[in-house]
């Protein structure tokens, strides 16, 4: 639901100066014309006339060519219009970036607005690296910002960045800081709505963590601050989600009907309406009332499509797929869930896990056991990582910090009252004793609170260390099992193919062929066993830290071991070329694993090709050693190899895992990797560069 509430954090620092398009002819100076047009664009923003705002912003851009401050504002207006006209995020990003470039370090208010919108834009168009760089910059300047409303805006943006990545502790900390500054500045008209939205964001996080009573509590906090239709739509959605999970369907229906009244014909609220229908569908699906669940799922899909929003569409396809599974329509369910899977990992790992689970159930119902296992494995791995994240307890401390503020204020008030009391009854010994006793009690309470705070910080530090170690262990486990899965797959497939041929078509093999295949299979099986022992022995020394052991090795030794592992390959010429006595400084097992993965990938693309060959050669040049693996498999688009050098590419069990293994291992042994693929010549080259030591 992150897109729904980010969408609601609108630019509310604009004021209403005009009610109609100004006649520029009545203004004498260019500056007066620019100011009048700025006020007019403010009005279009307030009245949500975004298509016209795009058009009129162009006139402002033309007027303000020599005025950087207002040119930045008109670029912002145009980006804002694109953002809220059918979610044209790519176009909006271009104009927000232009606005930021002009305002940066010159016009603070405009810079803050551009930073806030770009934070959301980069998340929406998957420009994660730019998003990280932007948040790093925001963290550097946020402490230097003096206006409370602007500081609150930047703190809120940092919090939203962390919530997009399911880092709830950081999100809560920054959001509570933002609320503190907003409460200090709440006399402004726009601040009231921002306070309400901030409370709703925290409530939404509690919904995500399945703490629905807390979600209702924070939603109630938001009610007095919200006046705009978009904020109220967000409020209704948060109530609907919480009450459906609490089983209070009557209250959920009440807010559902109220949301429909304000959102059915409002294009900007279609994603809210879709989200509400999805929650209602989930409720009836859990009650096994499939007809009602299907009706709400169809409505969720209808409004999600009209909203033109990938995340909302992914969520709607997910609930529709779950209903189809419940109805036993497994083929339709697989098609629908596969659509949702394309975007689930990017937006929400919980949906990714749930979709994989339902796909596994669907394939199992059709007795497609291999696919069922594949998706169940993906579900299990993702669910494990989510369980680790949800086990972190430091979130409770952020909540306690917020709740204790009222108690601290009570203590301050009590100190003040006792001071006054002391001045008025200082001549009374008895009353003076009471006063001193009260102060001592307060000091003791303060000391206890301070002692508890210190202990809590120490415990949190220990938990952070333990969680860090656990995360590292999980990553090591995933990397090692990825190697096992990828490296042992091809030899096992070769063995299975021979057994199938021997069982199903023995008449196709003459005696000579049979003996040849039996010898080849025996050799491959022995090599597979040796390879397994190799990997397992390696793992015994590596699994704790997974750190390479560098030594000087003859390239002949590495190539010789690798060549033995591909004796099972038929109809493909696998050749190795290297100079005598060539030495490389590396970890032998890492390098063998990298080369073995690359050759396996080449073998896959060379299946059923005539005159297929793979060449693995090594040479030295200047102060570097080179190893090149090439094949004539027809070439491929370079994007297919992106996982070799891009950490953000998502992976599957059969697609992309090998490339990720290669990339991670190359990083570990400081080996650079390059890819060239020629579609015309039909050849692909992968080059490994190792510096001599």
XYZ file of C-alpha atoms in Angstrom:
693
model
C 0.000 0.000 0.000
C 3.056 2.263 0.027
C 2.061 3.988 -3.216
C -1.329 5.018 -1.852
C 0.033 7.016 1.065
C 3.086 8.392 -0.751
C 0.643 9.625 -3.384
C -1.163 11.551 -0.640
C 1.899 13.513 0.599
C 1.117 16.443 -1.657
C 2.801 19.798 -1.933
C 0.609 21.833 0.425
C 2.868 24.879 0.835
C 1.157 26.665 -2.038
C -1.314 29.508 -1.413
C -4.417 30.544 -3.297
C -3.995 33.968 -4.945
C -6.268 33.865 -7.960
C -9.402 32.207 -9.264
C -9.010 32.503 -13.027
C -6.376 32.772 -15.743
C -4.733 36.199 -15.411
C -4.655 38.697 -18.271
C -0.918 39.292 -18.663
C -1.493 42.424 -20.717
C -2.523 44.331 -17.607
C 0.897 43.795 -16.005
C 3.699 46.179 -16.935
C 6.848 44.286 -15.926
C 7.946 40.742 -16.696
C 8.376 40.028 -12.996
C 4.746 40.978 -12.284
C 3.596 38.706 -15.113
C 5.662 35.820 -13.736
C 4.238 36.265 -10.222
C 0.673 36.389 -11.560
C 1.247 33.200 -13.574
C 2.822 31.500 -10.544
C -0.329 32.269 -8.527
C -2.445 30.879 -11.347
C -0.469 27.602 -11.403
C -0.880 27.403 -7.615
C -4.640 27.540 -8.165
C -4.539 24.757 -10.767
C -2.599 22.613 -8.294
C -5.072 23.292 -5.480
C -8.065 22.494 -7.697
C -6.312 19.336 -9.043
C -6.659 20.405 -12.694
C -3.477 18.567 -13.659
C -3.858 18.259 -17.479
C -4.335 22.039 -17.720
C -1.445 22.564 -15.292
C 0.928 20.802 -17.742
C -0.187 23.118 -20.542
C -0.064 26.345 -18.533
C 3.296 25.517 -16.933
C 4.862 25.744 -20.400
C 3.787 29.404 -20.605
C 5.406 30.041 -17.227
C 8.619 28.341 -18.402
C 8.687 30.699 -21.379
C 8.147 33.760 -19.182
C 10.806 32.816 -16.598
C 13.710 31.808 -18.860
C 15.977 34.386 -17.203
C 14.595 33.994 -13.675
C 16.069 30.820 -12.109
C 13.846 30.877 -9.010
C 10.541 30.939 -10.887
C 11.836 28.746 -13.706
C 12.482 26.089 -11.060
C 8.886 26.482 -9.820
C 7.340 26.174 -13.300
C 9.419 23.055 -14.027
C 8.069 21.675 -10.758
C 4.473 22.477 -11.755
C 4.889 20.635 -15.057
C 6.400 17.591 -13.354
C 3.605 17.664 -10.796
C 1.012 17.731 -13.584
C 2.563 14.698 -15.285
C 2.790 12.807 -11.993
C -0.921 13.142 -11.308
C -2.125 12.737 -14.901
C -2.259 8.967 -15.376
C 0.948 8.465 -13.341
C 3.366 9.580 -16.090
C 6.315 9.145 -13.734
C 9.098 9.055 -16.349
C 8.098 12.468 -17.750
C 7.520 13.879 -14.272
C 11.019 12.831 -13.167
C 12.642 14.831 -15.988
C 10.999 18.091 -14.867
C 11.501 17.492 -11.142
C 15.217 16.988 -11.840
C 15.350 20.268 -13.773
C 13.601 22.020 -10.897
C 16.048 20.586 -8.344
C 19.092 21.556 -10.429
C 18.008 25.229 -10.487
C 16.917 25.369 -6.823
C 19.737 23.375 -5.212
C 21.502 25.350 -2.465
C 19.804 28.562 -3.662
C 16.029 28.384 -3.082
C 15.479 26.182 -0.035
C 11.701 25.748 -0.146
C 11.702 24.787 -3.819
C 14.676 22.468 -3.313
C 12.878 20.604 -0.509
C 9.731 20.145 -2.641
C 11.743 18.773 -5.576
C 13.673 16.390 -3.301
C 10.431 15.085 -1.804
C 8.840 14.305 -5.183
C 12.023 12.818 -6.689
C 12.309 10.439 -3.726
C 8.971 8.929 -4.755
C 9.659 9.142 -8.498
C 12.931 7.200 -8.289
C 11.161 4.480 -6.294
C 8.303 4.320 -8.819
C 10.519 4.076 -11.946
C 12.981 1.700 -10.230
C 15.936 4.101 -10.308
C 17.177 2.737 -6.993
C 20.761 3.986 -7.272
C 19.555 7.556 -7.867
C 17.182 7.146 -4.933
C 20.034 6.136 -2.632
C 22.170 9.083 -3.752
C 19.255 11.490 -3.215
C 18.577 10.225 0.335
C 22.299 10.448 1.191
C 22.179 14.114 0.144
C 18.983 14.731 2.164
C 20.616 13.241 5.274
C 23.552 15.625 4.875
C 21.405 18.773 4.720
C 18.435 17.941 6.968
C 20.166 19.078 10.187
C 21.008 22.435 8.593
C 17.361 23.215 7.736
C 15.748 25.704 10.161
C 12.083 26.074 9.008
C 10.174 23.411 10.914
C 7.801 22.478 8.093
C 10.663 21.944 5.622
C 12.688 19.916 8.122
C 9.599 17.755 8.753
C 9.160 17.219 4.996
C 12.738 15.971 4.573
C 12.569 13.734 7.670
C 9.340 12.270 6.325
C 10.969 11.583 2.943
C 13.824 9.718 4.623
C 11.280 7.668 6.573
C 9.366 6.819 3.397
C 12.609 5.701 1.735
C 13.136 3.175 4.535
C 9.515 2.009 4.535
C 9.751 1.203 0.808
C 12.517 -1.189 1.814
C 10.558 -2.677 4.783
C 13.005 -1.195 7.330
C 10.280 -0.408 9.854
C 12.534 0.719 12.706
C 14.187 3.451 10.651
C 10.821 4.443 9.175
C 9.193 4.860 12.620
C 12.150 6.840 14.002
C 12.207 9.369 11.155
C 8.419 9.649 10.959
C 8.125 10.398 14.691
C 10.786 13.107 14.333
C 8.809 14.587 11.433
C 5.614 14.617 13.522
C 7.467 16.413 16.343
C 8.391 19.293 14.016
C 4.939 19.355 12.426
C 3.285 19.688 15.851
C 5.549 22.659 16.606
C 4.402 24.299 13.358
C 0.742 23.223 13.302
C -0.717 26.716 13.020
C -0.178 26.580 9.239
C -3.072 25.334 7.132
C -1.141 22.683 5.223
C 0.600 21.297 8.340
C -2.625 19.881 9.795
C -3.135 17.575 6.802
C 0.508 16.463 6.893
C 0.194 15.502 10.572
C -2.838 13.376 9.747
C -1.082 11.701 6.827
C 1.958 10.968 9.030
C -0.216 9.221 11.616
C -1.815 7.200 8.797
C 1.597 6.151 7.512
C 2.461 4.733 10.931
C -0.953 3.024 11.072
C -0.329 1.539 7.639
C 3.019 0.161 8.843
C 1.219 -1.548 11.732
C -1.214 -3.079 9.218
C 1.797 -4.429 7.306
C 3.107 -5.946 10.551
C -0.346 -7.465 11.279
C -0.790 -5.407 14.458
C -4.301 -4.308 13.564
C -5.362 -2.942 16.964
C -2.393 -0.547 16.847
C -3.316 0.352 13.274
C -6.806 1.407 14.411
C -5.297 3.402 17.300
C -3.038 5.487 15.032
C -5.777 5.885 12.442
C -7.957 7.416 15.151
C -5.131 9.890 15.913
C -5.253 11.015 12.273
C -8.992 11.774 12.076
C -9.003 15.374 13.473
C -6.261 16.525 11.086
C -7.644 15.361 7.710
C -9.904 17.588 5.571
C -8.953 16.817 1.938
C -10.608 14.033 -0.079
C -7.327 12.253 -0.846
C -6.343 12.084 2.827
C -9.832 10.896 3.808
C -9.648 8.162 1.130
C -6.370 6.983 2.652
C -8.039 7.043 6.108
C -10.948 4.848 4.931
C -8.566 2.361 3.321
C -6.546 2.009 6.508
C -9.716 1.373 8.526
C -10.957 -1.179 5.951
C -7.728 -3.161 6.046
C -7.564 -3.204 9.843
C -11.234 -4.065 10.441
C -11.366 -6.850 7.826
C -8.422 -8.540 9.516
C -10.003 -8.003 12.940
C -13.179 -9.671 11.629
C -15.375 -6.579 12.100
C -16.932 -6.659 8.616
C -19.746 -4.242 9.530
C -17.318 -1.381 10.228
C -15.243 -2.365 7.192
C -18.365 -2.149 4.975
C -19.253 1.237 6.456
C -15.906 2.751 5.436
C -15.968 0.869 2.126
C -19.273 2.528 1.166
C -18.028 5.970 2.214
C -14.862 5.491 0.134
C -16.936 4.478 -2.890
C -18.961 7.683 -2.661
C -15.878 9.928 -2.918
C -13.703 7.750 -5.178
C -15.915 6.003 -7.747
C -15.768 8.856 -10.275
C -12.468 10.420 -9.170
C -9.587 9.211 -11.340
C -7.017 10.174 -8.730
C -8.672 7.839 -6.175
C -9.027 4.734 -8.397
C -6.047 3.093 -6.731
C -7.702 3.655 -3.313
C -10.919 2.021 -4.536
C -8.951 -0.908 -5.972
C -7.130 -1.386 -2.682
C -10.400 -1.372 -0.715
C -11.898 -4.049 -2.990
C -8.791 -6.185 -2.592
C -9.113 -6.123 1.202
C -12.812 -7.045 1.009
C -11.980 -9.906 -1.365
C -9.291 -11.171 1.037
C -11.832 -11.197 3.880
C -14.424 -13.260 2.018
C -11.761 -15.547 0.593
C -10.662 -16.390 4.120
C -14.309 -17.151 4.970
C -14.476 -19.404 1.860
C -17.303 -17.302 0.391
C -15.798 -17.522 -3.064
C -18.606 -15.862 -5.016
C -18.348 -12.624 -2.998
C -14.550 -12.831 -2.978
C -14.521 -13.156 -6.776
C -16.855 -10.164 -7.196
C -14.617 -7.896 -5.087
C -11.477 -9.245 -6.819
C -12.913 -8.323 -10.243
C -13.648 -4.793 -8.997
C -10.127 -4.501 -7.588
C -8.679 -5.537 -10.958
C -10.967 -3.132 -12.855
C -9.961 -0.052 -10.844
C -6.295 -1.098 -10.695
C -6.183 -1.216 -14.500
C -7.799 2.227 -14.713
C -5.321 3.636 -12.177
C -2.369 2.774 -14.438
C -0.331 1.822 -11.355
C 1.954 -1.260 -11.473
C 1.963 -1.959 -7.738
C -1.809 -1.736 -7.304
C -2.292 -3.898 -10.424
C 0.116 -6.475 -8.980
C -1.884 -6.620 -5.734
C -5.199 -6.937 -7.610
C -3.865 -9.771 -9.807
C -2.629 -11.516 -6.662
C -6.022 -11.590 -4.964
C -7.750 -12.605 -8.234
C -5.268 -15.460 -8.602
C -5.910 -16.612 -5.034
C -9.667 -16.661 -5.677
C -9.134 -18.734 -8.842
C -7.055 -21.221 -6.839
C -9.883 -21.456 -4.329
C -12.309 -22.144 -7.194
C -10.067 -24.884 -8.575
C -9.390 -22.976 -11.816
C -5.675 -23.689 -11.711
C -4.738 -22.845 -15.307
C -6.396 -19.410 -15.073
C -4.844 -18.906 -11.635
C -1.354 -19.620 -12.991
C -1.771 -17.022 -15.771
C -3.040 -14.357 -13.371
C -0.480 -15.040 -10.646
C 2.368 -15.031 -13.173
C 1.363 -11.491 -14.206
C 1.547 -10.420 -10.577
C 4.889 -12.176 -10.014
C 6.631 -9.930 -12.564
C 6.382 -6.929 -10.208
C 5.920 -8.476 -6.745
C 9.579 -8.791 -5.706
C 10.238 -5.143 -6.614
C 7.318 -3.709 -4.632
C 6.580 -6.119 -1.780
C 8.441 -9.305 -0.799
C 5.412 -10.500 1.189
C 3.349 -10.600 -1.997
C 6.262 -12.302 -3.779
C 6.270 -15.093 -1.166
C 2.478 -15.496 -1.239
C 2.310 -15.616 -5.053
C 5.021 -18.290 -5.185
C 3.109 -20.335 -2.621
C -0.141 -20.170 -4.637
C 1.695 -21.006 -7.882
C 3.212 -24.034 -6.143
C -0.251 -25.171 -5.020
C -1.649 -24.712 -8.531
C 1.111 -26.702 -10.238
C 0.879 -29.410 -7.566
C -2.868 -29.707 -8.219
C -2.008 -30.285 -11.901
C 0.714 -32.792 -10.865
C 3.482 -30.669 -12.370
C 5.776 -31.551 -9.481
C 8.988 -29.957 -10.748
C 7.364 -26.529 -11.188
C 5.497 -26.924 -7.906
C 8.802 -27.550 -6.126
C 10.463 -24.612 -7.886
C 7.844 -22.106 -6.704
C 7.608 -23.615 -3.225
C 11.359 -23.258 -2.820
C 11.152 -19.583 -3.819
C 8.300 -19.115 -1.321
C 10.234 -20.824 1.471
C 13.408 -18.787 0.950
C 11.555 -15.469 0.808
C 9.392 -16.346 3.801
C 12.503 -17.188 5.857
C 14.014 -13.759 5.165
C 10.715 -12.065 6.099
C 10.591 -14.011 9.367
C 14.065 -12.786 10.291
C 13.053 -9.171 9.614
C 9.850 -9.443 11.628
C 11.823 -10.850 14.576
C 13.654 -7.587 15.166
C 12.427 -6.078 18.407
C 13.869 -2.581 18.292
C 10.655 -1.234 16.781
C 9.055 -1.463 20.210
C 11.629 0.991 21.533
C 10.691 3.599 18.943
C 7.059 3.262 20.005
C 8.029 3.499 23.690
C 10.038 6.635 22.957
C 6.948 8.259 21.472
C 4.615 7.184 24.299
C 7.036 8.360 27.033
C 6.985 11.966 25.778
C 3.682 12.644 27.514
C 5.089 11.203 30.760
C 8.170 13.391 30.503
C 5.922 16.424 30.054
C 3.983 15.436 33.190
C 7.244 15.280 35.164
C 8.245 18.759 33.950
C 4.847 20.108 34.991
C 5.189 18.522 38.427
C 8.621 20.091 38.952
C 7.190 23.499 38.063
C 4.257 23.082 40.454
C 6.543 22.014 43.294
C 8.779 25.055 42.747
C 5.791 27.394 43.109
C 4.625 25.440 46.138
C 8.046 25.842 47.780
C 7.938 29.651 47.395
C 4.488 29.938 48.952
C 4.966 27.636 51.966
C 8.686 28.041 52.707
C 7.857 29.062 56.303
C 6.115 25.762 56.967
C 8.518 23.035 58.040
C 6.042 20.265 57.518
C 5.153 21.384 54.024
C 8.849 21.870 53.212
C 9.507 18.256 54.159
C 6.689 17.120 51.887
C 8.116 19.179 49.046
C 11.639 17.801 49.497
C 10.237 14.292 49.631
C 8.389 14.906 46.376
C 11.534 16.199 44.671
C 13.531 13.211 45.906
C 10.869 10.882 44.562
C 10.986 12.614 41.181
C 14.802 12.352 41.163
C 14.582 8.640 41.941
C 12.041 8.137 39.156
C 14.238 10.111 36.768
C 17.271 8.033 37.774
C 15.355 4.807 37.228
C 14.170 5.984 33.832
C 17.729 6.943 32.882
C 19.041 3.575 34.112
C 16.360 1.714 32.144
C 17.146 3.799 29.055
C 20.846 2.913 29.248
C 20.081 -0.792 29.688
C 17.667 -0.678 26.749
C 20.343 0.890 24.527
C 22.864 -1.804 25.490
C 20.342 -4.563 24.746
C 19.489 -2.942 21.398
C 23.175 -2.830 20.444
C 23.527 -6.540 21.237
C 20.393 -7.335 19.220
C 21.715 -5.335 16.266
C 24.985 -7.317 16.330
C 23.124 -10.636 16.530
C 20.746 -9.642 13.715
C 23.693 -8.580 11.570
C 25.388 -11.938 12.132
C 22.156 -13.775 11.344
C 21.672 -11.804 8.103
C 25.249 -12.584 7.080
C 24.784 -16.299 7.836
C 21.586 -16.414 5.754
C 23.318 -14.750 2.803
C 26.204 -17.245 3.050
C 23.754 -20.161 3.124
C 21.901 -18.872 0.063
C 25.131 -18.333 -1.872
C 26.484 -21.797 -1.108
C 23.260 -23.634 -1.966
C 23.055 -21.582 -5.155
C 26.464 -22.949 -6.118
C 25.417 -26.523 -5.351
C 22.170 -26.192 -7.330
C 23.780 -24.645 -10.411
C 27.034 -26.680 -10.558
C 25.506 -30.119 -10.045
C 22.452 -29.620 -12.269
C 24.008 -30.359 -15.669
C 25.785 -33.674 -14.756
C 22.615 -34.946 -13.094
C 20.526 -34.042 -16.165
C 22.993 -35.992 -18.354
C 22.623 -39.063 -16.154
C 18.810 -38.774 -16.145
C 18.688 -38.445 -19.951
C 20.688 -41.655 -20.404
C 18.508 -43.566 -17.929
C 15.348 -42.365 -19.726
C 16.798 -43.421 -23.095
C 17.802 -46.817 -21.744
C 14.368 -47.371 -20.203
C 12.064 -45.980 -22.887
C 13.913 -46.764 -26.159
C 16.549 -49.490 -25.636
C 16.064 -50.679 -29.222
C 17.549 -47.385 -30.505
C 21.011 -48.297 -29.129
C 23.303 -50.900 -30.704
C 25.863 -52.663 -28.570
C 28.680 -50.265 -29.385
C 26.562 -47.176 -28.663
C 25.264 -48.674 -25.458
C 28.783 -49.491 -24.221
C 29.980 -46.014 -25.180
C 27.099 -44.311 -23.371
C 27.487 -46.564 -20.319
C 31.192 -45.722 -20.130
C 30.445 -42.028 -20.595
C 27.697 -42.105 -17.953
C 29.897 -43.998 -15.490
C 32.702 -41.481 -15.993
C 30.292 -38.560 -15.599
C 28.799 -40.082 -12.459
C 32.220 -40.645 -10.917
C 33.158 -37.083 -11.816
C 29.866 -35.863 -10.287
C 30.719 -37.667 -7.050
C 34.197 -36.169 -7.074
C 32.709 -32.733 -7.774
C 30.252 -33.107 -4.882
C 33.060 -34.168 -2.518
C 35.107 -31.242 -3.808
C 32.328 -28.747 -3.083
C 31.430 -30.226 0.293
C 35.068 -30.311 1.463
C 35.399 -26.728 0.299
C 32.243 -25.760 2.169
C 33.581 -27.248 5.413
C 36.329 -24.654 5.500
C 34.325 -21.837 3.909
C 30.801 -21.844 5.368
C 31.640 -19.884 8.526
C 33.119 -16.867 6.769
C 33.015 -17.730 3.041
C 36.359 -15.930 2.577
C 38.671 -16.934 -0.294
C 42.146 -18.359 0.319
C 44.588 -16.815 -2.180
C 47.583 -18.788 -3.487
C 49.601 -19.158 -6.672
C 48.204 -21.912 -8.927
C 49.231 -23.231 -12.305
C 46.498 -22.540 -14.843
C 47.106 -26.061 -16.168
C 45.975 -27.471 -12.800
C 42.740 -25.429 -12.783
C 41.920 -26.247 -16.439
C 42.726 -29.946 -15.972
C 40.294 -30.284 -13.034
C 37.609 -28.351 -14.934
C 38.008 -30.430 -18.121
C 37.324 -33.654 -16.214
C 33.978 -32.270 -15.057
C 32.630 -32.076 -18.624
C 33.376 -35.577 -19.925
C 29.640 -36.154 -20.131
C 29.164 -33.489 -22.814
C 28.324 -34.819 -26.301
C 28.222 -33.115 -29.715
C 30.006 -30.051 -28.294
C 33.742 -29.530 -28.674
C 35.067 -28.193 -25.316
C 38.731 -27.207 -25.693
C 41.277 -25.612 -23.354
C 44.298 -23.524 -24.494
C 46.966 -22.068 -22.221
C 50.706 -21.342 -22.115
C 52.946 -23.703 -20.227
C 53.857 -22.762 -16.646
C 51.335 -19.883 -16.538
C 50.605 -18.937 -12.898
C 47.539 -17.107 -11.488
C 47.131 -15.690 -7.982
C 43.605 -16.653 -6.866
C 41.455 -19.060 -4.877
C 41.416 -22.303 -6.845
C 37.934 -23.469 -5.849
C 36.377 -20.047 -6.482
C 37.974 -19.881 -9.930
C 36.934 -23.454 -10.827
C 33.359 -22.659 -9.779
C 33.300 -19.491 -11.920
C 34.677 -21.263 -15.030
C 32.397 -24.282 -14.486
C 29.320 -22.005 -14.289
C 30.296 -20.132 -17.458
C 30.875 -23.368 -19.425
C 27.557 -24.758 -18.142
C 25.789 -21.632 -19.406
C 27.443 -22.049 -22.824
C 26.411 -25.725 -22.979
C 22.778 -24.762 -22.402
C 22.677 -22.403 -25.407
C 24.555 -24.888 -27.644
C 22.034 -27.715 -27.302
C 20.958 -29.106 -30.710
C 23.443 -26.885 -32.592
C 25.734 -28.344 -35.232
C 29.500 -27.763 -35.076
C 29.093 -26.414 -31.557
C 32.250 -25.519 -29.699
C 33.378 -23.906 -26.452
C 36.884 -22.498 -26.147
C 38.459 -21.786 -22.773
C 41.830 -20.102 -23.120
C 44.249 -18.253 -20.865
C 47.102 -15.812 -21.445
C 49.124 -13.074 -19.755
C 49.453 -9.457 -20.770
C 51.243 -6.580 -19.023
C 50.486 -7.027 -15.316
C 47.282 -9.079 -15.720
C 46.195 -12.661 -16.306
C 43.262 -13.291 -18.671
C 40.853 -16.218 -18.974
C 38.308 -16.183 -21.815
C 35.326 -18.544 -22.323
C 33.717 -18.252 -25.762
C 31.008 -20.166 -27.648
C 29.258 -20.065 -31.016
C 25.754 -20.283 -29.558
C 24.307 -17.518 -31.729
C 25.023 -14.580 -29.434
C 22.518 -12.797 -27.199
C 21.368 -9.318 -26.182
C 23.847 -7.906 -23.644
C 20.898 -7.196 -21.262
C 20.683 -10.959 -20.586
C 24.082 -10.754 -18.900
C 23.143 -7.758 -16.727
C 23.074 -9.918 -13.581
C 26.872 -10.233 -13.870
C 27.381 -6.617 -12.876
C 24.038 -5.251 -11.534
C 23.187 -6.067 -7.877
C 19.528 -5.035 -8.285
C 18.541 -7.639 -10.900
C 16.026 -10.096 -9.393
C 16.733 -13.817 -9.844
C 14.909 -17.094 -10.099
C 15.962 -20.687 -9.484
C 16.568 -21.541 -13.160
C 17.047 -18.095 -14.656
C 19.840 -15.794 -13.587
C 21.064 -17.718 -10.507
C 24.281 -18.811 -12.224
C 25.086 -15.251 -13.269
C 24.591 -14.025 -9.678
C 26.865 -16.794 -8.363
C 29.550 -15.804 -10.894
C 29.212 -12.106 -10.026
C 29.474 -12.658 -6.260
C 32.424 -15.034 -6.538
C 34.275 -12.680 -8.907
C 33.847 -9.862 -6.393
C 35.223 -12.102 -3.623
C 38.468 -12.887 -5.491
C 38.829 -9.377 -7.002
C 38.335 -10.640 -10.525
C 36.854 -8.258 -13.122
C 34.401 -9.743 -15.621
C 33.448 -8.435 -19.065
C 30.942 -9.727 -21.638
C 30.839 -9.272 -25.400
C 28.227 -10.880 -27.650
C 28.097 -10.564 -31.442
C 24.635 -11.413 -32.839
C 25.957 -11.231 -36.424
C 28.850 -13.680 -35.927
C 26.781 -15.636 -33.413
C 29.543 -15.703 -30.785
C 29.700 -14.757 -27.107
C 32.887 -13.975 -25.130
C 33.213 -13.766 -21.348
C 36.564 -12.352 -20.174
C 38.006 -12.700 -16.654
C 40.802 -10.281 -15.655
C 43.024 -11.096 -12.658
C 45.761 -8.727 -11.508
C 49.135 -10.297 -10.747
C 50.495 -10.002 -7.224
